[in-house]
Each structure stands twice: as C-alpha cells, then as structure tokens.
mmCIF file of C-alpha atoms in Angstrom:
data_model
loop_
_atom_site.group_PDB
_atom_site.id
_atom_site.type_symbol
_atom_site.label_atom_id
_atom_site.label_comp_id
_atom_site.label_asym_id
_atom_site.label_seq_id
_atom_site.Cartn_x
_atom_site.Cartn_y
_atom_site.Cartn_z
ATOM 1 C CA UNK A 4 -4.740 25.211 12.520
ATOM 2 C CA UNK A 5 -6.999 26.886 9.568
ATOM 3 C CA UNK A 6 -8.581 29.568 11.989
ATOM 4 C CA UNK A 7 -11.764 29.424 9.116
ATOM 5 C CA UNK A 8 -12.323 25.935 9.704
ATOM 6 C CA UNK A 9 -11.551 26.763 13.872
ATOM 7 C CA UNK A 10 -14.178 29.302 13.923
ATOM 8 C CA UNK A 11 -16.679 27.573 12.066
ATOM 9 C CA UNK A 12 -16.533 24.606 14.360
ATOM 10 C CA UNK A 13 -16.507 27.067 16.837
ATOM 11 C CA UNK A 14 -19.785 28.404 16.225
ATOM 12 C CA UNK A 15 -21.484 24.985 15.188
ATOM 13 C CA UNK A 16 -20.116 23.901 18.713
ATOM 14 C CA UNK A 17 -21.583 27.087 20.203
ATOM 15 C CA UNK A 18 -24.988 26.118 18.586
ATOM 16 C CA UNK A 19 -25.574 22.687 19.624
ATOM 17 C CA UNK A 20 -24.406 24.072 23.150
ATOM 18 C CA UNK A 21 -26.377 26.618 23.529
ATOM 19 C CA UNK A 22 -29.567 24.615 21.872
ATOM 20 C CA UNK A 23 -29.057 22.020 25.037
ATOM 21 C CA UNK A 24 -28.650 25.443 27.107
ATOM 22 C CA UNK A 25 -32.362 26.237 25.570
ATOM 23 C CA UNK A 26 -34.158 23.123 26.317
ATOM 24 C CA UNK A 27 -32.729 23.005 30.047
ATOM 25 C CA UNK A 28 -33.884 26.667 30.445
ATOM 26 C CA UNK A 29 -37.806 25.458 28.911
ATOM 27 C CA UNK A 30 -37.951 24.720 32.930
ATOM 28 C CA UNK A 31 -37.707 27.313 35.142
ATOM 29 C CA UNK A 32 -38.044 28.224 39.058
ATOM 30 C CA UNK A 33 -41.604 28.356 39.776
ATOM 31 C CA UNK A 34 -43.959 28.935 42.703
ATOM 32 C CA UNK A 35 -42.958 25.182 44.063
ATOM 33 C CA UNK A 36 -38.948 26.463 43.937
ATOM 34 C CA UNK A 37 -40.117 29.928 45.374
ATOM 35 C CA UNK A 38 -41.721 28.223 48.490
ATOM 36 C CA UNK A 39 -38.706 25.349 49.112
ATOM 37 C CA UNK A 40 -36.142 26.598 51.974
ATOM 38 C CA UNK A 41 -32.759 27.462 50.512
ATOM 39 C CA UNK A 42 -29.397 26.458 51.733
ATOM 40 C CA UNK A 43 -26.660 29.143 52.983
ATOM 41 C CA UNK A 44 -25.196 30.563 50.206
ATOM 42 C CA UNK A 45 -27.561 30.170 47.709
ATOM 43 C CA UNK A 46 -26.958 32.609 45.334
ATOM 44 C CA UNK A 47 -29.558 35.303 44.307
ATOM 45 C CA UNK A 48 -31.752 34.376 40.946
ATOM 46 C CA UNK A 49 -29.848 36.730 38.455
ATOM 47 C CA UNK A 50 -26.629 34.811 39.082
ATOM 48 C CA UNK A 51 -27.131 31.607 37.631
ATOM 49 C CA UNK A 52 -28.751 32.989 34.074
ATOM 50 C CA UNK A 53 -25.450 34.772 33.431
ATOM 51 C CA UNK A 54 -23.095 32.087 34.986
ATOM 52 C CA UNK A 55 -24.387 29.651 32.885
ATOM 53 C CA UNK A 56 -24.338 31.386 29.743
ATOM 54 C CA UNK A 57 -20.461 31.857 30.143
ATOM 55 C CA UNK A 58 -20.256 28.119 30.863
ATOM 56 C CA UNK A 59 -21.822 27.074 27.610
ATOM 57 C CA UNK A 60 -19.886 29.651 25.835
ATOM 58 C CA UNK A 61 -16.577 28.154 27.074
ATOM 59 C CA UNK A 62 -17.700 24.474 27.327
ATOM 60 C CA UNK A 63 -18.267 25.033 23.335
ATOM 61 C CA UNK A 64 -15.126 26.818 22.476
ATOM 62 C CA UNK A 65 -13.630 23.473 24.805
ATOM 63 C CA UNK A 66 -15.162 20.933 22.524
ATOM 64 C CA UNK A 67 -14.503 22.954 19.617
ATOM 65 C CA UNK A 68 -10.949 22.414 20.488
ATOM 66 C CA UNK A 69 -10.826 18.742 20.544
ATOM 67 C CA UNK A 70 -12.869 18.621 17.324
ATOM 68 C CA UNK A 71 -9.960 20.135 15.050
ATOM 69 C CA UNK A 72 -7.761 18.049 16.984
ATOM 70 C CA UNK A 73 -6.193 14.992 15.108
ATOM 71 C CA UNK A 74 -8.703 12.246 14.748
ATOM 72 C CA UNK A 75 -7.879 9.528 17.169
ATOM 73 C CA UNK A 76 -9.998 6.907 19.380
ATOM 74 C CA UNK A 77 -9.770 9.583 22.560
ATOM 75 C CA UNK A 78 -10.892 12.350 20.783
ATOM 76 C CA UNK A 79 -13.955 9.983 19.552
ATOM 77 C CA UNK A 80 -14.807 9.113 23.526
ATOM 78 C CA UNK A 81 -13.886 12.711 24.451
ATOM 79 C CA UNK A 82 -16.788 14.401 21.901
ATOM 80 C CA UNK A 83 -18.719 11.317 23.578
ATOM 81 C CA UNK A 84 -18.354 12.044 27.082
ATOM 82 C CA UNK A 85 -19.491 15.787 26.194
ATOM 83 C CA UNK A 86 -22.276 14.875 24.085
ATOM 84 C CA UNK A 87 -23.428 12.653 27.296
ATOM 85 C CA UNK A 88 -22.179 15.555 29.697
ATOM 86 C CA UNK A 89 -24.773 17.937 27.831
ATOM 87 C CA UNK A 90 -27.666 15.601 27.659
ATOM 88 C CA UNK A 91 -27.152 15.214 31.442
ATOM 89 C CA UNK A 92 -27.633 19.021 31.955
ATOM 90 C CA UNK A 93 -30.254 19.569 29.451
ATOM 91 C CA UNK A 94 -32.070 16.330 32.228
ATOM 92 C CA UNK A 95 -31.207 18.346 35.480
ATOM 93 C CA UNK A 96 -33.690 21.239 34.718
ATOM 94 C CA UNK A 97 -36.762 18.983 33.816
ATOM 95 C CA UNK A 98 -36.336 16.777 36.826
ATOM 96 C CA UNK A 99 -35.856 19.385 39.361
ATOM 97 C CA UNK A 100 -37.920 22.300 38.155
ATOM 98 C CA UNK A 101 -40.185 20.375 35.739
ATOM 99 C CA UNK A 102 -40.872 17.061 37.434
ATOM 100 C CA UNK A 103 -39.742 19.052 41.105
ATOM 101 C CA UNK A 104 -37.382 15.473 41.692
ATOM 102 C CA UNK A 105 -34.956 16.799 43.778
ATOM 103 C CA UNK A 106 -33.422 13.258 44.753
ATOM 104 C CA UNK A 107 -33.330 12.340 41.099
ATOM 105 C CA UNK A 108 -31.970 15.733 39.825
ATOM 106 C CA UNK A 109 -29.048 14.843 42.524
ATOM 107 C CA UNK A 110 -28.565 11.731 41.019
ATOM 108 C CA UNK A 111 -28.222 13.366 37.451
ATOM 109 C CA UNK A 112 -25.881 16.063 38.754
ATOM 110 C CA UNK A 113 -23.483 13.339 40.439
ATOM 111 C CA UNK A 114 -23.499 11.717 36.855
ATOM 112 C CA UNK A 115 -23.306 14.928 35.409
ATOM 113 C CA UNK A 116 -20.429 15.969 37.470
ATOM 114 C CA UNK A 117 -18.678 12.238 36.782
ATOM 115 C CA UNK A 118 -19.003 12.663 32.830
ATOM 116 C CA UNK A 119 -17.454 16.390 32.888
ATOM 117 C CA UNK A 120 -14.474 15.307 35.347
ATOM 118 C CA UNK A 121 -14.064 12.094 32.716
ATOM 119 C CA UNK A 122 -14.213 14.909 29.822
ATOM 120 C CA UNK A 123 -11.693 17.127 31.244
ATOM 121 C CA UNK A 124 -9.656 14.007 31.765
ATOM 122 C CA UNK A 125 -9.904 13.125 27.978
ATOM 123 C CA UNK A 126 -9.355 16.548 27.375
ATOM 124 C CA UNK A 127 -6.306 16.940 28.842
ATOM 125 C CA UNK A 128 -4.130 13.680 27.111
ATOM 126 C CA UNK A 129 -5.934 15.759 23.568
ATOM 127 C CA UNK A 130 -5.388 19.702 24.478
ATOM 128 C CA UNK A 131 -4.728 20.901 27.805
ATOM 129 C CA UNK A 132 -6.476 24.362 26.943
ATOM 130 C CA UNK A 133 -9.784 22.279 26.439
ATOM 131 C CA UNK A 134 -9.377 20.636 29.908
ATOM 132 C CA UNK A 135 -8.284 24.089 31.451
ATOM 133 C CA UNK A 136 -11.588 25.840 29.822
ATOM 134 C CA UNK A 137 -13.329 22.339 31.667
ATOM 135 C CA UNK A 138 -12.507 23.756 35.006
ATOM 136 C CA UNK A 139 -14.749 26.643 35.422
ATOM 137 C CA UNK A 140 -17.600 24.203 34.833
ATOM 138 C CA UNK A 141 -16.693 21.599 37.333
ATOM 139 C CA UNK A 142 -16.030 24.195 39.744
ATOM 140 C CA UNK A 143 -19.650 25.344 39.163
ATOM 141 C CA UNK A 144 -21.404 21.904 39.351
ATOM 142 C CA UNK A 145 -19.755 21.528 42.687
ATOM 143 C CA UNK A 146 -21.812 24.912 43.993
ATOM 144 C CA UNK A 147 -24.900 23.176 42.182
ATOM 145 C CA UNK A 148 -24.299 19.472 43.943
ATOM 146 C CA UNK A 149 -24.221 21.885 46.885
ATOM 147 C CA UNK A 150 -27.574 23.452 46.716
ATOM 148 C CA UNK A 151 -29.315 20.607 45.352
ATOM 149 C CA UNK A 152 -28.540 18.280 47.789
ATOM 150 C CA UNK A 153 -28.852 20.829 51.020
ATOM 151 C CA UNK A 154 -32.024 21.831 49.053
ATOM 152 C CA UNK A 155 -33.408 18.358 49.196
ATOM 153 C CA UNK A 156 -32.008 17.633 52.886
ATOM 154 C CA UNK A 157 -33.802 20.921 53.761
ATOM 155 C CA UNK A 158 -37.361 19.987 52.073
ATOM 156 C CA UNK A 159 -37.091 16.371 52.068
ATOM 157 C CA UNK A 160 -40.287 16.071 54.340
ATOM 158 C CA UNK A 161 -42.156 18.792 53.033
#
C-alpha cells in the first residue's frame, strides 16, 4: 500500500467524517434535554463530546481502509452502508435535540445501529482491521439505544 495515497484518503475520509460530526453537533442539549429525567447510568455531559470525537476519528481511518482496498462490488456496498451509516447519525441529533422526537430518534438509532453492524460485516470479508476499528462504535450506539429509549420510556407522558 502507497502510505501517500493511504494518508491522503485518510484525511479526505477524516473530513467528510468529521463534516457529518459538525452538522449532528449544530443540535445540542438544551433547556428541553436539561429538564427530561435521565436513565441510570447516563453519563455526565463532557463524556459524549470526547467519545464521539474518537469515534469519528476511527470510523474514518475504518473507511479509509476499505477505500485503498481492491475495487470490488463489496467494497462498493461497504463505502455505501457507511455513507448511509453517517447520514443516519448526522439525523439522530436533529430529531432528538432539534425536533426533541425521542420515539423517532430511536427509530433512527435502531437503523443506525443495523447499517454499522451491516458495515462491520462488509468490512470484515474486505479488511478485518476496518471491522475491528467498527467495534468501538457499535459498542457505543448500544449505550446510546440505551439512554434514548429509557429516556423516552422515562418522559414519554411528559
């Protein structure tokens, strides 16, 4: 592998991740978030800004890998399934802080969490590594199914 080529896919990957990262952060908690009842084990604010900035670090350097991989038909539905992963996210942030859907942000993060799990899947008949770097991301959008829906099943009559 030309490491050149690697690390400029590496940081166009990075870019277009990060840009998604951008939009979803546009909505933020607000005074309607401050006032909802949290589930046990909600972790405290400063957690998820840094969490997620790893993620999209290492979800890039993931689909970096299976872009310098040989062209084939699965790496064409794997850089699919990501692009479709990442609009997913970018939607979870607008409908649950901006449009304060919980139900429907739960409904994005199960087909968010469906589209990563296909990804990794992808990723691992193209590069294991990529798959591997998946996991820290799935494992996170568990903890976020999680809160949302014990956030919603707490506040659902509010």
């Amino acid at each position: 592998m030309d490491m050149n080529h690697f690390a400029l896919v590496s940081l166009i990957s990075l870019a277009i991740t990060l840009a998604v990262a951008t939009t979803g952060s546009l909505f933020r908690p607000d005074a309607w978030y401050t006032r909802l009842q949290k589930p046990k084990g909600t972790p405290p604010p400063w957690v998820f800004p840094v969490v997620w900035t790893l993620l999209y670090i290492i979800m890039a350097f993931a689909a970096a890998l299976i872009y310098v991989s040989p062209t084939s038909p699965l790496r064409t539905a794997g850089l699919s399934l990501y692009g479709l992963q990442l609009l997913c996210n970018a939607a979870w942030s607008w409908l649950f802080f901006g449009r304060h859907q919980m139900l429907w942000a739960l409904a994005d993060l199960v087909l968010l969490l469906l589209l990563v799990l296909a990804c990794f899947l992808v990723f691992m008949w193209i590069t294991p590594l990529a798959a591997g770097l998946l996991v820290p991301y799935l494992l996170w959008l568990c903890v976020a199914l999680y809160l949302n829906a014990a956030t919603y099943r707490l506040n659902r009559f509010s």
